[in-house]
CSV table of C-alpha atoms and ligand atoms in Angstrom, one decimal:
chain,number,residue,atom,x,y,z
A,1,UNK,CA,22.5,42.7,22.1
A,2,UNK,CA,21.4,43.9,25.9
A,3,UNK,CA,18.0,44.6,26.7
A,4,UNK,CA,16.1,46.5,24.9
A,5,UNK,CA,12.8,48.5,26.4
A,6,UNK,CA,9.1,47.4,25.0
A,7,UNK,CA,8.8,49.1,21.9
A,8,UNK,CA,5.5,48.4,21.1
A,9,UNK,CA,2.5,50.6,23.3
A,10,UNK,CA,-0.1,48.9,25.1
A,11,UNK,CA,-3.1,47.7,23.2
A,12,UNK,CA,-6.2,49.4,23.4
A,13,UNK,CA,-7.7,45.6,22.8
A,14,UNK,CA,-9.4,44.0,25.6
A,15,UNK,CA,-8.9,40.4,25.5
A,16,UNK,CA,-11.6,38.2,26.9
A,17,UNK,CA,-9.6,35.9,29.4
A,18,UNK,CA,-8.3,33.0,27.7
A,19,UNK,CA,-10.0,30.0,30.0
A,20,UNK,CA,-13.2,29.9,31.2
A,21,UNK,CA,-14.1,29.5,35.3
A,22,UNK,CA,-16.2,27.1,36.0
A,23,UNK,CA,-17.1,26.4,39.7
A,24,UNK,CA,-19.1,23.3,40.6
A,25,UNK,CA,-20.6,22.0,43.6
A,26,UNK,CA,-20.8,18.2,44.6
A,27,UNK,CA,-21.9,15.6,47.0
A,28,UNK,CA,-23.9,15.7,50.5
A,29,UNK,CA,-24.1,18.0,53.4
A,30,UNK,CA,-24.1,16.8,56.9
A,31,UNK,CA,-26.4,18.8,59.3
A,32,UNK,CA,-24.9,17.9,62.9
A,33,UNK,CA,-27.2,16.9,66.0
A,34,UNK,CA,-24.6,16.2,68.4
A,35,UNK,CA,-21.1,15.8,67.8
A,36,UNK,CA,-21.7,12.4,66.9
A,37,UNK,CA,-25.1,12.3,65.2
A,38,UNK,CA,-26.4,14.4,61.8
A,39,UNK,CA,-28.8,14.1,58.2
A,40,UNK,CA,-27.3,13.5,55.0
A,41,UNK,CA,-28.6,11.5,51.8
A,42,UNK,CA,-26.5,8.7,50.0
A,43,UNK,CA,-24.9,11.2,47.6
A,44,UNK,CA,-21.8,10.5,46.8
A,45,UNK,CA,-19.9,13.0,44.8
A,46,UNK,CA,-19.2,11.1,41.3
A,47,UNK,CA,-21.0,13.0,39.0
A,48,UNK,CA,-19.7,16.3,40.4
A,49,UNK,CA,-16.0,15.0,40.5
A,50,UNK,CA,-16.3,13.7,37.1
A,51,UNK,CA,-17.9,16.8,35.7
A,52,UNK,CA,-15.2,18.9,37.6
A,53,UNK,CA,-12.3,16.3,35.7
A,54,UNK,CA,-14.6,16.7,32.2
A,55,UNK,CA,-14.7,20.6,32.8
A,56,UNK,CA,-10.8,20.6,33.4
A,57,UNK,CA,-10.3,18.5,30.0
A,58,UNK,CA,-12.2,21.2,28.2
A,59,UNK,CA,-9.7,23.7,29.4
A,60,UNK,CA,-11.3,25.4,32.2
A,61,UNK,CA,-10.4,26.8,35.3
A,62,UNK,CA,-12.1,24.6,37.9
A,63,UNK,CA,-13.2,25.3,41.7
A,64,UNK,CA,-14.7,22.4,43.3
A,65,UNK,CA,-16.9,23.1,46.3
A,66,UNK,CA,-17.2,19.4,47.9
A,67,UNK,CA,-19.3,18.1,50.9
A,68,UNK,CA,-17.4,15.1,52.5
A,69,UNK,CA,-17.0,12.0,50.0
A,70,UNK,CA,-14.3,9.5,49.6
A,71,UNK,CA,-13.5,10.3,46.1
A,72,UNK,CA,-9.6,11.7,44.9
A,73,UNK,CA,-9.5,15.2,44.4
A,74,UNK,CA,-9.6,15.6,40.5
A,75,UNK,CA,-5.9,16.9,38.8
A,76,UNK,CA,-5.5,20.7,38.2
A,77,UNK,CA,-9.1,21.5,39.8
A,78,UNK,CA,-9.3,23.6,43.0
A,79,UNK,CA,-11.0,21.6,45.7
A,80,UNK,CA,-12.7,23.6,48.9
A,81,UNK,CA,-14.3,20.9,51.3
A,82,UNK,CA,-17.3,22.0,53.0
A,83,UNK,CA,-19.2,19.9,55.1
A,84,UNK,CA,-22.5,22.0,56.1
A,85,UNK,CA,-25.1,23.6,53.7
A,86,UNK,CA,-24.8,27.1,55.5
A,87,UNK,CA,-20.6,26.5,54.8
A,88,UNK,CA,-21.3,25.5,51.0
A,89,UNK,CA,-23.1,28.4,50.6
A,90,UNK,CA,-20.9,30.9,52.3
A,91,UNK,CA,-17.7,29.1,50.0
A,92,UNK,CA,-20.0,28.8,46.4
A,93,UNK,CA,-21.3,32.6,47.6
A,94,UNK,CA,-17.1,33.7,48.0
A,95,UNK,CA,-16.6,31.7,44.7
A,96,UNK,CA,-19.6,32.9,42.5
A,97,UNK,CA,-18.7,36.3,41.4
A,98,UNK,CA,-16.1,35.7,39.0
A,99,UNK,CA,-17.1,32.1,37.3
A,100,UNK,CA,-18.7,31.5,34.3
A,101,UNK,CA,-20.3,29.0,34.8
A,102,UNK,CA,-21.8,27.8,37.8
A,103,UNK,CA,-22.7,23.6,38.2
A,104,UNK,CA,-24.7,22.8,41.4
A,105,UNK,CA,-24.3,19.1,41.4
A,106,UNK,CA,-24.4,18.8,45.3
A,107,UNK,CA,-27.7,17.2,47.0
A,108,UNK,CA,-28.1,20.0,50.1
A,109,UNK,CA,-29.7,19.0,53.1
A,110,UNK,CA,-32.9,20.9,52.3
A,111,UNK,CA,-33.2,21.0,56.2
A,112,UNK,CA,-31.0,21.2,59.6
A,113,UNK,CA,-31.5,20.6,63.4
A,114,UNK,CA,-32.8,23.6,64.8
A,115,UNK,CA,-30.2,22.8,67.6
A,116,UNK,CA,-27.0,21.3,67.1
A,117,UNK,CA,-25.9,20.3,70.8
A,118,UNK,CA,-22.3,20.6,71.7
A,119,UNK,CA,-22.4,18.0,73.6
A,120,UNK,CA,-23.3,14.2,72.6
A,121,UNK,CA,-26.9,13.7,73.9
A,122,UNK,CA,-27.2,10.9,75.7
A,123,UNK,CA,-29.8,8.4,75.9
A,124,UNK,CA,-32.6,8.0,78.2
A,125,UNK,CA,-35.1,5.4,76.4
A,126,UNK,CA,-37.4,7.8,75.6
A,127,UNK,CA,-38.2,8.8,72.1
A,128,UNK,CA,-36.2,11.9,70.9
A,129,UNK,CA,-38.2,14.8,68.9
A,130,UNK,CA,-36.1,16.6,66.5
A,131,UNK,CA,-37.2,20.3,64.9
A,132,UNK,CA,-35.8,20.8,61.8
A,133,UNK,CA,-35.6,24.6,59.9
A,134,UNK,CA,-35.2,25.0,56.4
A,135,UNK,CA,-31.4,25.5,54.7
A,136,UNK,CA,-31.0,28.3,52.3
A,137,UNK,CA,-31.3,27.3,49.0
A,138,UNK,CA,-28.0,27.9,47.5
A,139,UNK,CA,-28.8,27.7,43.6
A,140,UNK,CA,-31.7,29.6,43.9
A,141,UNK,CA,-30.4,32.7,46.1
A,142,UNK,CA,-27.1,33.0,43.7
A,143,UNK,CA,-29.4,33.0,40.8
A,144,UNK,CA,-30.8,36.2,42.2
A,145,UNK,CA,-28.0,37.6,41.9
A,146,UNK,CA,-26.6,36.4,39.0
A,147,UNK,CA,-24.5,38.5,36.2
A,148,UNK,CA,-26.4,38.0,32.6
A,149,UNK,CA,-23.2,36.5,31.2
A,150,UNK,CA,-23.0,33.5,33.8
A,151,UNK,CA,-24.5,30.4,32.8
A,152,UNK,CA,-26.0,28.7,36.0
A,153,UNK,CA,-26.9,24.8,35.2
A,154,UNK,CA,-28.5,22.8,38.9
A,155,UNK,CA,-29.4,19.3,38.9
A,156,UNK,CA,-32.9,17.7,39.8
A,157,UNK,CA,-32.4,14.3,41.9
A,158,UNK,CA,-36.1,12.6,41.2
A,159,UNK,CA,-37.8,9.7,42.4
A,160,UNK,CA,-40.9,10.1,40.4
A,161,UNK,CA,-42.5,12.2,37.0
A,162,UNK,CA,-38.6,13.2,36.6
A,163,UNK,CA,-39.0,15.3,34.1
A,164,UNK,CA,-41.9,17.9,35.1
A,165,UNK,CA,-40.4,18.5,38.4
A,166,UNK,CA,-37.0,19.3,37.5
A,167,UNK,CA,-38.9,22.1,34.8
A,168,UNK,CA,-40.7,23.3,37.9
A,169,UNK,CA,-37.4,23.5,39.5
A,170,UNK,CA,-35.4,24.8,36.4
A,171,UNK,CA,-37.9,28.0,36.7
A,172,UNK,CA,-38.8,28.2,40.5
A,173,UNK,CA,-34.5,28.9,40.8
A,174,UNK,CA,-34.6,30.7,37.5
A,175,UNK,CA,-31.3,29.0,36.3
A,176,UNK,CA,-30.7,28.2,32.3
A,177,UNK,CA,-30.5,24.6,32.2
A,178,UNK,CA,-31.5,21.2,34.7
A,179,UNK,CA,-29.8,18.3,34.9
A,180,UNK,CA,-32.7,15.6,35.6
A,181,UNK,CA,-32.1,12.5,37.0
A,182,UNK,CA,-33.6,9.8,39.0
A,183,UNK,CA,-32.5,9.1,42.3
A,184,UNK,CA,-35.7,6.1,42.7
A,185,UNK,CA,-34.3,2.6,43.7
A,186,UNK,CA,-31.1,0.5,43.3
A,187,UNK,CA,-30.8,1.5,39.9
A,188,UNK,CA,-31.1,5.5,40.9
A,189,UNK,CA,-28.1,7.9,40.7
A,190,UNK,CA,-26.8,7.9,44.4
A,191,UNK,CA,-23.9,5.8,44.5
A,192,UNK,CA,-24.0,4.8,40.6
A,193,UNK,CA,-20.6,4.4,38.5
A,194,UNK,CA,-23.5,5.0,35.6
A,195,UNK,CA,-26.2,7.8,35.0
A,196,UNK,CA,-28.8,8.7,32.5
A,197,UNK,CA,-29.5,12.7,32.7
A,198,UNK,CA,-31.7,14.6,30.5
A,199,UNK,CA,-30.7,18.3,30.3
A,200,UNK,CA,-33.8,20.8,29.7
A,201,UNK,CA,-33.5,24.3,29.2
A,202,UNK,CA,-35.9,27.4,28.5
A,203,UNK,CA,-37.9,27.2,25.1
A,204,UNK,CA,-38.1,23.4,24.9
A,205,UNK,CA,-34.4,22.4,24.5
A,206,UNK,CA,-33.9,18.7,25.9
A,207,UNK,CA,-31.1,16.3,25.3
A,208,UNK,CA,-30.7,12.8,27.0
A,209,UNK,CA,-27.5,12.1,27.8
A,210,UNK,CA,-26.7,8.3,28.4
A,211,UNK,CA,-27.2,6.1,29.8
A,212,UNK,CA,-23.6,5.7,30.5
A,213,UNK,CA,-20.5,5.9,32.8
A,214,UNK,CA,-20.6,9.1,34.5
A,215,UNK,CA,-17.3,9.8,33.1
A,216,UNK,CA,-18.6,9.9,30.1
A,217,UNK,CA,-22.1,12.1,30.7
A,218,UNK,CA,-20.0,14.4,32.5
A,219,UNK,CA,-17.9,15.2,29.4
A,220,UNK,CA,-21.2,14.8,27.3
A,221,UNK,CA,-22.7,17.8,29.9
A,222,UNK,CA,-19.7,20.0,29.3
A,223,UNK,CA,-20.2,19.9,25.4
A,224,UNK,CA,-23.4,20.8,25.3
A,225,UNK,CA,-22.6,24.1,27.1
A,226,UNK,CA,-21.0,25.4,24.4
A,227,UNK,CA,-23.5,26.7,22.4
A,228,UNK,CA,-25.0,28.3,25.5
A,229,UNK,CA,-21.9,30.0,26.6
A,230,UNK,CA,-21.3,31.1,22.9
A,231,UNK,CA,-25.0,33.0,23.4
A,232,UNK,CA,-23.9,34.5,26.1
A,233,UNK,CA,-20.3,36.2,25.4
A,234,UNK,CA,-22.4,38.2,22.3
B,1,CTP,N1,-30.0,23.0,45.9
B,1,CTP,C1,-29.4,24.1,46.5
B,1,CTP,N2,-29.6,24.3,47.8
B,1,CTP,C2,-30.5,23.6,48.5
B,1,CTP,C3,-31.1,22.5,47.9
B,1,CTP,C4,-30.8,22.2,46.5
B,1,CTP,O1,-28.6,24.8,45.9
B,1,CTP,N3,-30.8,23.8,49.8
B,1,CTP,C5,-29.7,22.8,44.4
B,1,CTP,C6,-29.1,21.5,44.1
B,1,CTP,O2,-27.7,21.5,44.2
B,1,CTP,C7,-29.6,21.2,42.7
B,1,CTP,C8,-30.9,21.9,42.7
B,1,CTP,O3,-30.9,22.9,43.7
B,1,CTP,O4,-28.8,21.8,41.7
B,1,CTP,C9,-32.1,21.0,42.9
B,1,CTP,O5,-31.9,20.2,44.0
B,1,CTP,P1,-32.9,19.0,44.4
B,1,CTP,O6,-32.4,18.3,45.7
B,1,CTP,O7,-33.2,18.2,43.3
B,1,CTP,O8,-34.2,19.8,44.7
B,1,CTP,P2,-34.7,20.7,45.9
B,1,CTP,O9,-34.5,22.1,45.5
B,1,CTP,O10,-34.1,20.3,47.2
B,1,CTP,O11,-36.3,20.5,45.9
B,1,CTP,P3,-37.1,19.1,46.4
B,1,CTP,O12,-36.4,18.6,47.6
B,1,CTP,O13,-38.4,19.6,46.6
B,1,CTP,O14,-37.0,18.2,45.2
């Protein structure tokens, strides 16, 4: 038998796409000086790159926004390096309007050099004075602008009361849930194959998760979206 035409019409049914996108934001930004010289925190990408693997297990479509870290890029996710804040947020901006889900685990430089020389400055003994001007803050501004059925989870690095800052962040940048961790001592996040992250959301929801390999809180993290995501698609 040849080819035969479609007999069946269209359907009228709108199918809700089959995977979910997730886009997720990880490690440090580096606000440049000189050519030679910039800011940046000890960040090192692992929670993002194993929440971007974790998110990929659960089926989703993954984009990766990553500062510069040393980490392999995780299978079947979309990685986008960036390497300033003003660059992560133009990429997570280009990135934003069609995900799901949105995961900022990156620790932004909250502040730049107000000038970044071209050239390398050169010494002269003297003490050098550096003004600084505020980054945009990347969570908070896509939050603004946020479609009710996206799901916007940030992360709250800590050094001290952990807990009541990240709920003072998790409404000052009106997202649905905060991932609070500590970032205080040798035993603090930064760098750590191992986290401990308690995830608080509107209305009193709170669940710690770990402590534990980061592999595993990461896949931990993904599963207790779920029920949120469920709420949402209604
Ligand atoms: N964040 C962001 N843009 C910034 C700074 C932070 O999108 N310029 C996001 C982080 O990715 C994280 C959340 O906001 O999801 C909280 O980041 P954190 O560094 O803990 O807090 P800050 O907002 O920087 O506030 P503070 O430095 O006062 O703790």
């Amino acid at each position: 038998m040849g080819l035969t035409a479609n007999r069946y019409p269209p359907s009228p049914i709108r199918f809700r796409p089959l995977s979910l996108r997730c886009l997720i934001t990880a490690g440090p930004t580096r606000e440049f000086l000189d050519p030679v010289r910039f800011v940046s925190n000890p960040s090192t990408g692992k929670m993002g790159y194993a929440l971007a693997a974790a998110a990929r297990a659960a089926g989703w479509t993954v984009d990766l926004v990553s500062g510069p870290v040393s980490l392999p890029e995780p299978a079947g996710v979309m990685v986008y390096p960036v390497v300033s804040a003003a660059e992560m947020l133009r990429q997570t901006d280009a990135l934003f309007g069609p995900c799901d889900i949105l995961i900022m685990t990156a620790a932004v430089s909250d502040w730049r050099p107000q000038v970044s020389h071209p050239q390398k400055l050169k010494k002269t003994g003297e003490a050098l004075t550096v003004e600084f001007e505020p980054t945009e803050d990347i969570l908070a501004a896509l939050a603004r602008r946020r479609r009710p059925d996206q799901l916007l989870v940030g992360f709250a690095a800590e050094t001290e009361d952990v807990e009541a800052h990240a709920l003072a962040k998790l409404a000052r940048k009106d997202v649905d849930l905060i991932a609070a961790n500590s970032v205080a001592g040798p035993q603090g996040a930064f760098g750590s194959d191992q986290n401990r992250l308690v995830l608080l959301g509107r209305d009193g929801f709170r669940a710690v998760l770990g402590p534990a390999a980061k592999t595993a809180v990461a896949t931990a993290l993904i599963a207790q979206l779920a029920p949120f995501l469920a709420a949402r698609s209604r």
